Structure formats: structure tokens, C-alpha cells
Short mmCIF file of C-alpha atoms in Angstrom, two decimals:
data_model
loop_
_atom_site.label_atom_id
_atom_site.label_comp_id
_atom_site.label_asym_id
_atom_site.label_seq_id
_atom_site.Cartn_x
_atom_site.Cartn_y
_atom_site.Cartn_z
CA UNK A 114 -105.74 77.30 -1.43
CA UNK A 115 -109.47 77.19 -0.65
CA UNK A 116 -111.14 73.91 0.32
CA UNK A 117 -114.79 73.26 0.82
CA UNK A 118 -116.61 70.78 3.02
CA UNK A 119 -117.40 67.85 0.77
CA UNK A 120 -118.59 65.02 2.96
CA UNK A 121 -119.16 64.05 6.53
CA UNK A 122 -119.12 60.40 7.75
CA UNK A 123 -117.19 57.60 9.47
CA UNK A 124 -113.62 56.72 8.71
CA UNK A 125 -111.43 53.72 9.25
CA UNK A 126 -107.62 54.17 9.54
CA UNK A 127 -105.49 51.57 7.74
CA UNK A 128 -108.02 48.75 8.10
CA UNK A 129 -107.79 48.85 11.89
CA UNK A 130 -111.50 48.12 12.53
CA UNK A 131 -111.80 51.33 14.59
CA UNK A 132 -114.39 53.84 13.28
CA UNK A 133 -113.94 57.60 13.61
CA UNK A 134 -116.15 60.52 12.67
CA UNK A 135 -114.67 63.09 10.37
CA UNK A 136 -115.15 65.78 7.75
CA UNK A 137 -113.62 65.71 4.23
CA UNK A 138 -112.71 68.93 2.50
CA UNK A 139 -111.88 69.07 -1.19
CA UNK A 140 -110.71 71.39 -3.99
CA UNK A 141 -110.49 69.02 -6.93
CA UNK A 142 -109.20 71.78 -9.29
CA UNK A 143 -106.13 72.43 -7.16
CA UNK A 144 -105.68 68.88 -5.81
CA UNK A 145 -106.47 69.55 -2.17
CA UNK A 146 -107.75 66.56 -0.18
CA UNK A 147 -107.95 67.14 3.51
CA UNK A 148 -109.66 65.03 6.22
CA UNK A 149 -110.25 66.10 9.75
CA UNK A 150 -110.89 63.20 12.15
CA UNK A 151 -112.76 64.13 15.24
CA UNK A 152 -112.47 62.02 18.39
CA UNK A 153 -114.82 62.88 21.23
CA UNK A 154 -112.76 63.45 24.47
CA UNK A 155 -114.01 64.89 27.85
CA UNK A 156 -110.88 63.82 29.69
CA UNK A 157 -107.15 64.77 29.57
CA UNK A 158 -105.58 65.68 26.21
CA UNK A 159 -104.89 62.62 24.09
CA UNK A 160 -101.43 61.68 23.01
CA UNK A 161 -100.03 63.41 19.86
CA UNK A 162 -99.48 59.90 18.52
CA UNK A 163 -103.01 58.70 19.20
CA UNK A 164 -103.19 58.30 15.44
CA UNK A 165 -100.10 57.71 13.20
CA UNK A 166 -98.39 60.66 11.54
CA UNK A 167 -98.54 58.86 8.18
CA UNK A 168 -101.33 56.52 7.10
CA UNK A 169 -101.15 54.43 3.96
CA UNK A 170 -104.87 54.59 3.35
CA UNK A 171 -108.11 55.67 5.09
CA UNK A 172 -111.55 54.36 3.99
CA UNK A 173 -114.77 56.19 4.64
CA UNK A 174 -118.52 55.95 4.38
CA UNK A 175 -120.37 59.22 4.08
CA UNK A 176 -123.75 60.14 5.58
CA UNK A 177 -125.44 59.50 2.20
CA UNK A 178 -123.81 56.08 1.87
CA UNK A 179 -120.98 56.88 -0.51
CA UNK A 180 -117.70 54.88 -0.20
CA UNK A 181 -114.33 56.63 -0.34
CA UNK A 182 -110.65 55.76 -0.08
CA UNK A 183 -107.86 58.23 0.70
CA UNK A 184 -104.31 57.14 -0.09
CA UNK A 185 -100.88 58.34 1.23
CA UNK A 186 -102.16 60.47 4.07
CA UNK A 187 -99.86 62.76 6.07
CA UNK A 188 -100.71 64.61 9.37
CA UNK A 189 -100.90 68.36 8.82
CA UNK A 190 -102.51 69.51 12.11
CA UNK A 191 -103.48 68.44 15.58
CA UNK A 192 -105.91 70.40 17.77
CA UNK A 193 -107.24 69.71 21.22
CA UNK A 194 -110.55 71.26 22.31
CA UNK A 195 -110.36 70.53 26.01
CA UNK A 196 -113.39 68.83 27.40
CA UNK A 197 -114.86 68.35 23.92
CA UNK A 198 -112.81 66.64 21.19
CA UNK A 199 -109.44 65.95 19.56
CA UNK A 200 -108.99 66.84 15.91
CA UNK A 201 -106.42 65.20 13.70
CA UNK A 202 -105.93 66.72 10.24
CA UNK A 203 -104.58 64.74 7.30
CA UNK A 204 -103.71 65.59 3.73
CA UNK A 205 -104.00 62.82 1.14
CA UNK A 206 -102.18 62.49 -2.20
CA UNK A 207 -104.95 60.48 -3.82
CA UNK A 208 -108.70 59.86 -3.42
CA UNK A 209 -111.04 57.28 -4.91
CA UNK A 210 -114.69 58.29 -4.98
CA UNK A 211 -117.34 55.54 -4.85
CA UNK A 212 -114.66 52.99 -4.13
CA UNK A 213 -113.57 51.36 -0.86
CA UNK A 214 -110.46 49.17 -0.67
CA UNK A 215 -110.14 46.62 2.06
CA UNK A 216 -106.33 46.20 2.11
CA UNK A 217 -103.42 48.29 1.07
CA UNK A 218 -102.21 45.53 -1.22
CA UNK A 219 -105.40 45.99 -3.26
CA UNK A 220 -104.58 49.55 -4.21
CA UNK A 221 -102.53 48.43 -7.17
CA UNK A 222 -103.15 48.86 -10.88
CA UNK A 223 -101.90 47.84 -14.28
CA UNK A 224 -102.69 50.98 -16.24
CA UNK A 225 -102.76 54.72 -15.65
CA UNK A 226 -103.98 57.45 -18.01
CA UNK A 227 -102.90 60.95 -16.89
CA UNK A 228 -103.55 64.24 -18.66
CA UNK A 229 -100.88 66.94 -19.21
CA UNK A 230 -102.48 70.08 -20.56
CA UNK A 231 -100.55 72.21 -23.01
CA UNK A 232 -98.44 69.61 -24.82
CA UNK A 233 -100.46 69.20 -28.04
CA UNK A 234 -97.95 71.20 -30.11
CA UNK A 235 -95.13 69.16 -28.62
CA UNK A 236 -97.02 65.99 -29.57
CA UNK A 237 -96.99 67.26 -33.15
CA UNK A 238 -100.20 65.40 -34.12
CA UNK A 239 -103.95 66.01 -34.22
CA UNK A 240 -107.22 64.14 -34.56
CA UNK A 241 -108.62 67.06 -36.48
CA UNK A 242 -107.19 67.64 -39.94
CA UNK A 243 -107.83 69.74 -43.01
CA UNK A 244 -109.55 67.81 -45.83
CA UNK A 245 -108.07 67.40 -49.31
CA UNK A 246 -108.15 70.55 -51.51
CA UNK A 247 -110.73 68.95 -53.79
CA UNK A 248 -113.16 68.55 -50.85
CA UNK A 249 -114.35 72.14 -50.69
CA UNK A 250 -117.53 71.33 -48.73
CA UNK A 251 -115.71 69.98 -45.68
CA UNK A 252 -113.97 72.41 -43.25
CA UNK A 253 -112.54 69.88 -40.79
CA UNK A 254 -112.03 66.12 -41.07
CA UNK A 255 -111.58 63.65 -38.20
CA UNK A 256 -108.64 61.26 -38.35
CA UNK A 257 -108.44 59.35 -35.07
CA UNK A 258 -104.82 58.72 -34.05
CA UNK A 259 -103.69 55.63 -32.25
CA UNK A 260 -101.62 55.94 -29.06
CA UNK A 261 -97.94 56.75 -29.97
CA UNK A 262 -95.43 54.59 -28.17
CA UNK A 263 -92.71 56.53 -26.48
CA UNK A 264 -90.88 53.67 -24.64
CA UNK A 265 -91.28 50.04 -23.91
CA UNK A 266 -89.37 47.62 -21.67
CA UNK A 267 -90.01 44.44 -19.67
CA UNK A 268 -91.70 46.45 -16.85
CA UNK A 269 -93.93 48.85 -18.71
CA UNK A 270 -94.96 50.63 -21.89
CA UNK A 271 -95.27 54.45 -22.05
CA UNK A 272 -97.42 56.06 -24.79
CA UNK A 273 -98.85 59.46 -25.83
CA UNK A 274 -102.55 59.60 -26.59
CA UNK A 275 -104.88 62.30 -27.72
CA UNK A 276 -108.64 62.13 -27.15
CA UNK A 277 -111.13 64.31 -29.04
CA UNK A 278 -114.62 65.63 -28.59
CA UNK A 279 -117.41 64.87 -30.95
CA UNK A 280 -120.46 67.19 -30.63
CA UNK A 281 -123.85 65.51 -30.93
CA UNK A 282 -125.94 68.65 -31.03
CA UNK A 283 -125.38 71.00 -34.01
CA UNK A 284 -128.39 73.32 -33.57
CA UNK A 285 -126.49 75.83 -31.54
CA UNK A 286 -124.51 78.95 -32.19
CA UNK A 287 -121.23 77.72 -30.80
CA UNK A 288 -119.67 74.26 -31.41
CA UNK A 289 -116.55 73.47 -29.51
CA UNK A 290 -114.00 70.85 -30.63
CA UNK A 291 -111.51 69.89 -27.92
CA UNK A 292 -108.44 67.66 -27.86
CA UNK A 293 -106.90 66.40 -24.64
CA UNK A 294 -103.34 64.98 -24.46
CA UNK A 295 -102.55 62.06 -22.14
CA UNK A 296 -99.68 59.85 -21.07
CA UNK A 297 -100.70 56.22 -20.88
CA UNK A 298 -98.65 53.85 -18.79
CA UNK A 299 -99.21 50.07 -19.11
CA UNK A 300 -97.53 48.02 -16.40
CA UNK A 301 -96.78 44.34 -16.95
CA UNK A 302 -97.79 43.65 -13.28
CA UNK A 303 -99.93 45.43 -10.77
CA UNK A 304 -98.16 48.52 -9.33
CA UNK A 305 -98.76 51.27 -6.73
CA UNK A 306 -99.92 54.75 -7.55
CA UNK A 307 -96.51 56.13 -6.56
CA UNK A 308 -94.84 53.81 -9.05
CA UNK A 309 -96.95 55.16 -11.88
CA UNK A 310 -96.33 58.72 -10.68
CA UNK A 311 -92.58 58.34 -10.70
CA UNK A 312 -92.75 57.40 -14.46
CA UNK A 313 -95.23 60.17 -15.21
CA UNK A 314 -93.10 62.77 -13.35
CA UNK A 315 -90.02 61.66 -15.20
CA UNK A 316 -91.73 62.08 -18.55
CA UNK A 317 -93.35 65.39 -17.54
CA UNK A 318 -89.90 66.69 -16.58
CA UNK A 319 -88.54 65.64 -19.94
CA UNK A 320 -91.30 67.52 -21.80
CA UNK A 321 -90.79 70.56 -19.59
CA UNK A 322 -87.14 70.56 -20.60
CA UNK A 323 -88.00 70.34 -24.29
CA UNK A 324 -90.78 72.96 -24.24
CA UNK A 325 -89.21 75.40 -21.82
CA UNK A 326 -92.50 75.64 -19.88
CA UNK A 327 -93.64 74.32 -16.50
CA UNK A 328 -96.42 71.72 -16.84
CA UNK A 329 -99.00 70.20 -14.56
CA UNK A 330 -101.06 67.06 -14.43
CA UNK A 331 -104.84 67.03 -14.88
CA UNK A 332 -107.25 64.11 -14.85
CA UNK A 333 -106.09 60.68 -13.74
CA UNK A 334 -107.67 57.33 -14.47
CA UNK A 335 -106.43 53.92 -13.35
CA UNK A 336 -107.39 50.34 -14.22
CA UNK A 337 -106.86 46.86 -12.93
CA UNK A 338 -108.12 43.44 -14.02
CA UNK A 339 -109.24 42.91 -10.40
CA UNK A 340 -111.69 45.84 -10.58
CA UNK A 341 -114.49 45.26 -13.04
CA UNK A 342 -118.17 45.25 -13.85
CA UNK A 343 -119.84 41.84 -14.09
CA UNK A 344 -123.09 41.56 -16.08
CA UNK A 345 -125.66 38.77 -16.31
CA UNK A 346 -123.67 37.13 -19.16
CA UNK A 347 -120.85 36.73 -16.57
CA UNK A 348 -118.56 38.67 -18.88
CA UNK A 349 -116.22 40.94 -16.99
CA UNK A 350 -115.47 44.48 -18.10
CA UNK A 351 -112.63 46.46 -16.47
CA UNK A 352 -114.00 49.39 -14.47
CA UNK A 353 -111.85 52.52 -14.83
CA UNK A 354 -111.42 54.50 -11.64
CA UNK A 355 -111.07 58.28 -11.64
CA UNK A 356 -108.57 59.53 -9.14
CA UNK A 357 -108.58 62.87 -7.41
CA UNK A 358 -104.95 63.69 -6.82
CA UNK A 359 -102.63 66.34 -5.24
CA UNK A 360 -100.30 66.55 -8.26
CA UNK A 361 -102.19 69.35 -10.00
CA UNK A 362 -100.82 72.75 -10.82
CA UNK A 363 -102.44 75.99 -11.91
CA UNK A 364 -101.42 76.50 -15.56
CA UNK A 365 -101.13 79.72 -17.52
CA UNK A 366 -103.78 79.38 -20.22
CA UNK A 367 -102.10 81.96 -22.46
CA UNK A 368 -98.87 79.87 -22.39
CA UNK A 369 -100.82 76.66 -23.13
CA UNK A 370 -102.41 78.22 -26.22
CA UNK A 371 -99.40 80.15 -27.39
CA UNK A 372 -98.32 79.26 -30.94
CA UNK A 373 -94.79 77.93 -31.05
CA UNK A 374 -92.19 77.46 -33.75
CA UNK A 375 -90.09 74.35 -34.43
CA UNK A 376 -86.99 75.71 -32.72
CA UNK A 377 -88.95 76.77 -29.63
CA UNK A 378 -88.74 73.09 -28.59
CA UNK A 379 -85.44 71.28 -27.96
CA UNK A 380 -87.26 68.45 -29.67
CA UNK A 381 -90.84 67.29 -30.17
CA UNK A 382 -92.46 63.90 -29.86
CA UNK A 383 -91.73 62.79 -33.40
CA UNK A 384 -88.05 63.85 -32.98
CA UNK A 385 -87.82 62.03 -29.64
CA UNK A 386 -87.86 58.77 -31.64
CA UNK A 387 -84.38 59.71 -32.86
CA UNK A 388 -83.11 59.87 -29.27
CA UNK A 389 -82.14 57.14 -26.83
CA UNK A 390 -84.81 57.38 -24.13
CA UNK A 391 -83.41 54.37 -22.25
CA UNK A 392 -80.03 56.11 -21.97
CA UNK A 393 -81.73 59.16 -20.46
CA UNK A 394 -83.60 57.07 -17.89
CA UNK A 395 -80.28 55.58 -16.78
CA UNK A 396 -78.70 58.95 -16.03
CA UNK A 397 -81.74 60.95 -15.09
CA UNK A 398 -80.87 60.68 -11.33
CA UNK A 399 -77.37 61.95 -11.94
CA UNK A 400 -78.75 64.82 -14.04
CA UNK A 401 -81.48 65.81 -11.62
CA UNK A 402 -79.66 68.71 -9.88
CA UNK A 403 -78.74 70.13 -13.30
CA UNK A 404 -82.32 69.84 -14.55
CA UNK A 405 -83.58 71.51 -11.32
CA UNK A 406 -81.38 74.52 -12.00
CA UNK A 407 -82.33 74.60 -15.69
CA UNK A 408 -86.08 74.75 -15.12
CA UNK A 409 -85.95 76.84 -11.94
CA UNK A 410 -86.63 79.94 -13.99
CA UNK A 411 -89.58 78.25 -15.66
CA UNK A 412 -91.37 78.06 -12.33
CA UNK A 413 -90.02 81.22 -10.83
CA UNK A 414 -90.68 84.02 -13.31
CA UNK A 415 -89.94 86.67 -10.66
CA UNK A 416 -86.26 85.71 -10.36
CA UNK A 417 -83.84 88.54 -11.19
CA UNK A 418 -81.64 88.36 -14.28
CA UNK A 419 -78.59 87.77 -12.08
CA UNK A 420 -80.28 84.73 -10.40
CA UNK A 421 -81.11 83.27 -13.78
CA UNK A 422 -77.51 83.76 -14.81
CA UNK A 423 -76.17 82.18 -11.60
CA UNK A 424 -78.52 79.20 -11.99
CA UNK A 425 -77.24 78.50 -15.43
CA UNK A 426 -73.53 78.95 -14.45
CA UNK A 427 -74.05 76.46 -11.54
CA UNK A 428 -75.95 74.04 -13.80
CA UNK A 429 -72.99 74.01 -16.29
CA UNK A 430 -70.38 73.64 -13.48
CA UNK A 431 -72.35 70.75 -11.99
CA UNK A 432 -72.80 69.11 -15.35
CA UNK A 433 -69.12 69.23 -16.06
CA UNK A 434 -68.14 67.73 -12.72
CA UNK A 435 -70.82 65.02 -12.82
CA UNK A 436 -70.69 63.98 -16.48
CA UNK A 437 -67.25 64.98 -17.81
CA UNK A 438 -64.54 65.11 -15.08
CA UNK A 439 -64.64 65.70 -11.36
CA UNK A 440 -61.03 65.64 -10.14
CA UNK A 441 -58.10 67.66 -11.38
CA UNK A 442 -56.18 64.50 -12.08
CA UNK A 443 -58.95 63.15 -14.40
CA UNK A 444 -59.34 66.59 -16.00
CA UNK A 445 -55.63 66.73 -16.90
CA UNK A 446 -55.95 63.30 -18.52
CA UNK A 447 -58.93 64.63 -20.57
CA UNK A 448 -56.97 67.75 -21.71
CA UNK A 449 -54.12 65.47 -22.79
CA UNK A 450 -56.49 63.39 -24.87
CA UNK A 451 -58.11 66.57 -26.41
CA UNK A 452 -54.73 67.98 -27.41
CA UNK A 453 -53.84 64.82 -29.26
CA UNK A 454 -56.49 65.61 -31.85
CA UNK A 455 -55.31 69.21 -32.32
CA UNK A 456 -52.83 70.48 -34.90
CA UNK A 457 -49.35 70.72 -33.37
CA UNK A 458 -49.26 74.54 -33.84
CA UNK A 459 -52.43 75.00 -31.53
CA UNK A 460 -51.50 72.63 -28.71
CA UNK A 461 -49.57 74.96 -26.47
CA UNK A 462 -52.21 77.72 -26.58
CA UNK A 463 -55.02 75.23 -26.16
CA UNK A 464 -53.29 73.67 -23.13
CA UNK A 465 -52.91 77.07 -21.51
CA UNK A 466 -56.53 77.90 -22.30
CA UNK A 467 -57.81 74.64 -20.77
CA UNK A 468 -55.47 74.39 -17.71
CA UNK A 469 -54.42 77.85 -16.68
CA UNK A 470 -55.34 78.56 -13.05
CA UNK A 471 -55.95 74.85 -12.18
CA UNK A 472 -53.64 74.17 -9.23
CA UNK A 473 -55.55 72.25 -6.56
CA UNK A 474 -58.88 71.89 -8.35
CA UNK A 475 -60.62 72.53 -11.69
CA UNK A 476 -61.70 76.12 -11.77
CA UNK A 477 -65.02 77.36 -13.08
CA UNK A 478 -63.28 79.15 -15.92
CA UNK A 479 -61.62 75.90 -17.07
CA UNK A 480 -64.87 73.91 -16.82
CA UNK A 481 -66.69 76.51 -18.95
CA UNK A 482 -63.84 76.61 -21.42
CA UNK A 483 -63.95 72.84 -21.81
CA UNK A 484 -67.73 72.92 -22.35
CA UNK A 485 -67.55 75.83 -24.75
CA UNK A 486 -64.88 74.13 -26.91
CA UNK A 487 -67.14 71.05 -27.16
CA UNK A 488 -64.30 68.69 -28.08
CA UNK A 489 -63.58 71.05 -30.98
CA UNK A 490 -66.64 69.65 -32.77
CA UNK A 491 -69.03 72.64 -32.55
CA UNK A 492 -68.76 76.43 -32.62
CA UNK A 493 -71.04 78.25 -30.21
CA UNK A 494 -72.25 81.74 -31.19
CA UNK A 495 -71.03 84.05 -28.38
CA UNK A 496 -72.14 87.25 -30.10
CA UNK A 497 -70.00 90.21 -29.19
CA UNK A 498 -68.06 88.23 -26.60
CA UNK A 499 -64.79 86.79 -27.84
CA UNK A 500 -65.12 82.99 -27.57
CA UNK A 501 -61.88 82.44 -25.69
CA UNK A 502 -62.54 85.33 -23.24
CA UNK A 503 -66.13 84.42 -22.53
CA UNK A 504 -65.46 81.78 -19.75
CA UNK A 505 -63.33 84.22 -17.76
CA UNK A 506 -65.97 86.95 -18.14
CA UNK A 507 -68.57 84.63 -16.88
CA UNK A 508 -66.36 83.41 -13.97
CA UNK A 509 -65.71 87.08 -12.96
CA UNK A 510 -69.32 87.92 -13.09
CA UNK A 511 -70.29 84.85 -11.08
CA UNK A 512 -67.66 85.74 -8.42
CA UNK A 513 -68.91 89.29 -8.21
CA UNK A 514 -72.54 88.38 -7.69
CA UNK A 515 -71.84 85.55 -5.21
CA UNK A 516 -68.93 87.03 -3.17
CA UNK A 517 -69.36 90.76 -3.89
CA UNK A 518 -66.10 92.61 -4.12
CA UNK A 519 -66.66 96.24 -5.06
CA UNK A 520 -63.18 96.37 -6.56
CA UNK A 521 -64.27 93.75 -9.17
CA UNK A 522 -67.51 95.33 -10.14
CA UNK A 523 -66.08 96.67 -13.37
CA UNK A 524 -65.45 93.04 -14.50
CA UNK A 525 -69.09 91.98 -13.90
CA UNK A 526 -71.71 91.91 -16.69
CA UNK A 527 -74.87 93.88 -16.17
CA UNK A 528 -78.05 94.78 -18.12
CA UNK A 529 -78.32 93.57 -21.72
CA UNK A 530 -74.86 91.95 -21.55
CA UNK A 531 -75.95 89.82 -18.63
CA UNK A 532 -79.10 88.76 -20.39
CA UNK A 533 -77.11 87.80 -23.48
CA UNK A 534 -74.61 85.83 -21.41
CA UNK A 535 -77.48 83.87 -19.83
CA UNK A 536 -78.88 82.91 -23.22
CA UNK A 537 -75.43 81.76 -24.39
CA UNK A 538 -74.94 79.72 -21.30
CA UNK A 539 -78.36 78.12 -21.63
CA UNK A 540 -77.52 77.38 -25.30
CA UNK A 541 -74.42 75.57 -24.17
CA UNK A 542 -76.31 73.50 -21.55
CA UNK A 543 -78.95 72.57 -24.09
CA UNK A 544 -76.29 71.29 -26.41
CA UNK A 545 -75.13 68.90 -23.76
CA UNK A 546 -78.71 67.95 -22.80
CA UNK A 547 -79.34 66.85 -26.37
CA UNK A 548 -76.18 64.81 -26.21
CA UNK A 549 -77.34 63.17 -23.04
CA UNK A 550 -80.68 62.35 -24.74
CA UNK A 551 -78.75 60.48 -27.36
CA UNK A 552 -79.45 62.59 -30.46
CA UNK A 553 -77.12 62.39 -33.43
CA UNK A 554 -74.57 65.16 -33.92
CA UNK A 555 -76.17 66.64 -37.06
CA UNK A 556 -79.52 67.12 -35.26
CA UNK A 557 -77.82 68.65 -32.21
CA UNK A 558 -75.84 71.12 -34.25
CA UNK A 559 -78.81 72.25 -36.30
CA UNK A 560 -81.17 72.59 -33.35
CA UNK A 561 -78.69 74.57 -31.13
CA UNK A 562 -77.86 76.89 -34.01
CA UNK A 563 -81.66 77.48 -34.63
CA UNK A 564 -82.32 78.26 -30.96
CA UNK A 565 -79.60 80.90 -30.51
CA UNK A 566 -80.07 82.57 -33.87
CA UNK A 567 -83.20 84.63 -33.02
CA UNK A 568 -81.64 85.94 -29.81
CA UNK A 569 -78.52 87.09 -31.63
CA UNK A 570 -80.60 88.67 -34.33
CA UNK A 571 -82.71 90.54 -31.79
CA UNK A 572 -79.61 91.85 -30.06
CA UNK A 573 -78.20 93.12 -33.47
CA UNK A 574 -81.49 94.94 -34.11
CA UNK A 575 -81.42 96.58 -30.66
CA UNK A 576 -77.85 97.70 -31.19
CA UNK A 577 -78.65 99.08 -34.67
CA UNK A 578 -81.62 100.98 -33.18
CA UNK A 579 -79.42 102.52 -30.45
CA UNK A 580 -76.83 103.61 -32.98
CA UNK A 581 -79.50 105.23 -35.05
CA UNK A 582 -80.99 107.10 -32.10
CA UNK A 583 -77.68 108.44 -30.84
CA UNK A 584 -76.40 109.76 -34.14
#
């Protein structure tokens, strides 16, 4: 990451009263905020702890008089130039330009507006619309949308907003209309930047799950009733503060602008209203390891097919142990309850299918079987794999790739079969994710069927093509 010298001036660490000289380096596009504090020293090397390793905030005044505040600073380097100076390097998470805070308690706000590029299609709404058919002279109409509330509680309100551009100059060859999606967080009381970011990250993670794409934050603006303009009329107007931050990510513009279909999303913003967002918040911590595995492939496109497969197997195994049953004793109780709803003629076979091999612990095959049967309420499309044999095939393949036994290589999936198995496993996990989000059963069944159908159709076309070529 490249950073350029942005300002030189004096800096005060955590309101200590001691002034230091230093150089600020920035790369706003990539969120790099680095400060090098220089302390003249012609004597022995200073202590490594001359300055703290972490500093809540650093205020500065540049050579041209500008005021700055860096927040959440962490030491990244220490350098001693013997007989000359000591250099302490810090990386900050946030920076306020043209603003200087006196105390850490002052760096609190009641509103944050933060951009997430690439989620307009997920938002499923637009400020620009097509006019009525009768209006043949108008190509595009403007219909300003109000912020759409996603969630509200005693602590805060979370909303989705979409700003738009309105060109003032029309005497030019190219006129650009642009919409920018934002999350808007209104807190009932003043909160820290990290408090707002925790909510923003949680929502971003949810959207990443639904879209199947990694996302990044863009512009950030905060507000507080304590920060305002005051005019001659003595009327106060809240002064929004733009924040330079380290939570940015380089996004693939082709992915951002890629046209998507309805089933490309687990659910969109309008469908989210059918879910139980409060329920998801309650269990999001428990689900975090599963989500990490689920979206690992979104951020790591260079992973091998076997790694994608192993991630999905581990995610399902972890989900079953965390959200369904952990111990063998509890699993046996669950199986007993499941068998009670089955016809008498199927119970013996079902019990063997669900429990065979479980002696001291619940095996991977049994966990996958339980998930695949889905309380006997949904039938997963497993393609050419026989449904009851699929869990064992997956377990054998996982064991081969993780433990490597050449004698078991013939049992392991490879090539196209491994890819198909990965998609089936992901389809199963998405089924349970939708359940955890609180969607109704009909919606879950329809969406899961929609998402696996194109993959199975593509596989059938490939097989038909091979058969034709080898005739």
C-alpha cells in the first residue's frame, strides 16, 4: 500500500500537554493513516516505551494551521537514529480533518452514515425510474426515496439510504447520473466510533452472505448535537464531520456492476422484512465461525476446489454441533424425537442411517445426514449422488484430503464431482442460514430450490455434451 506525505506539524498524544513534531502520511482511497512522531535525541537510545504502544487519540496542528485528530492509534514501528532522533510510527483507524478534539470523551456521536458500494441491486430500489408509457418525451424520472428502516430498538435505528446526483450543467456531451447506497445508524445516545462500526460490520457481513460477494466501506460521515455551526441568529446547525478511515477495501468494479438475478441473492432488502433480524443479532456471535468459513471463498478466489469443499464441510459440521446438538447423548435424544414422526415401517432404517458409526461421539457422516434430512421437511437436490449415500461420500472425501491415505483415494471425489458436491453442501448450509434469519418455510424452500436449479441444469448440459462428443 502506497502512502504519501500529507502534512507536517506538531502533535499531542492523548491530551498530555507535550508537543511532538511529526509527519502524517495518507492514502485515503485505501484507508492508510500513518503518523511518524520524531523526537530529537543526541543522547542514549530512548526507551521503547517512551510513548505508549496504543494511543486513544492524537491531535495535531499542521504547518499551515490545519487541525487534525487521529483516533485508535497503534504502534507499527520504532526506529532510533543514534545521535539524531527517535521515530515512533503509528497507524490510526480514523482521522478527522479540520477538527481537533480536546478529550477522548468528546469523540462520540449520535449518527453515522457509511457507504457500501455495490449493494444497489440488493437494495432493490432506485431514485431514478422510468416514466409512465404515456410520457414519451421523458426518458428518466426522479423519485426520491426515503431511508428504508432495517431495524429499530431502544439503542439505535438502522436504515438503508440511497443518495443521487443531479447535474446542473446540461451543455456537455456526457451527463452522468450516480446513485450511492449508505447505511445510516441513529443512536439514542452518544457512542464511540467503534460502537458504530460494530453495527456497520454486522450489517455488512449479513449483506455479504446474501449477495455472495465481499464488500467494503467507502465514505463515512458522523454527526453529534455537540458539534455545530452557530450563525448570527444564534440558531445551531449540526456540522457533519467526514471521517477518513482504515475500513476500506479495494472492490472489483466488474462485480459491483454485474447484473444479478433474483435467486443470485439469498434475499434482498425488501425480502429481509420477512425475516427476524433481532433473532439473527442474538445468535450472530455463535454463528461467526460458520460465517467465516462460508465467506472465506468470497475473499480468497485463489483457493483450490478442495479447499472450498473442506471449508463448506467444516462449516456444516460446526453448525450442527453449535446449533443442533453437540454431545452424543443429546444427539440420540434428537434422533429419538425425529423417529417419532416417521411411519413405523421407516424407523429402523432411519435410525441406522442417523446413528450408525456413532460410538463415542457424533461422526461427520451422521451430522451431515441429519442436516440433509432436514427434519424430513425438505428434499435437497443431490444430482447424481444418491441422497442417503451422499453424507458418507463427503466424509470419505474430507478424510482423504485432510488425512491423506492413498488406499482411500478411490473413495474421494475429484474434478467436476468435487465441484458439484461443494455446491450441494453450500445449498444445504444456505437452507439453515435462512432458517436462522427467521424466514418462513415456504420462502426458504422456494429460494433454496431456485439457487441449486441452475447448477444442476448446467451439469446436465455438460454431461449431455460429453455423451455427444464420445459417441
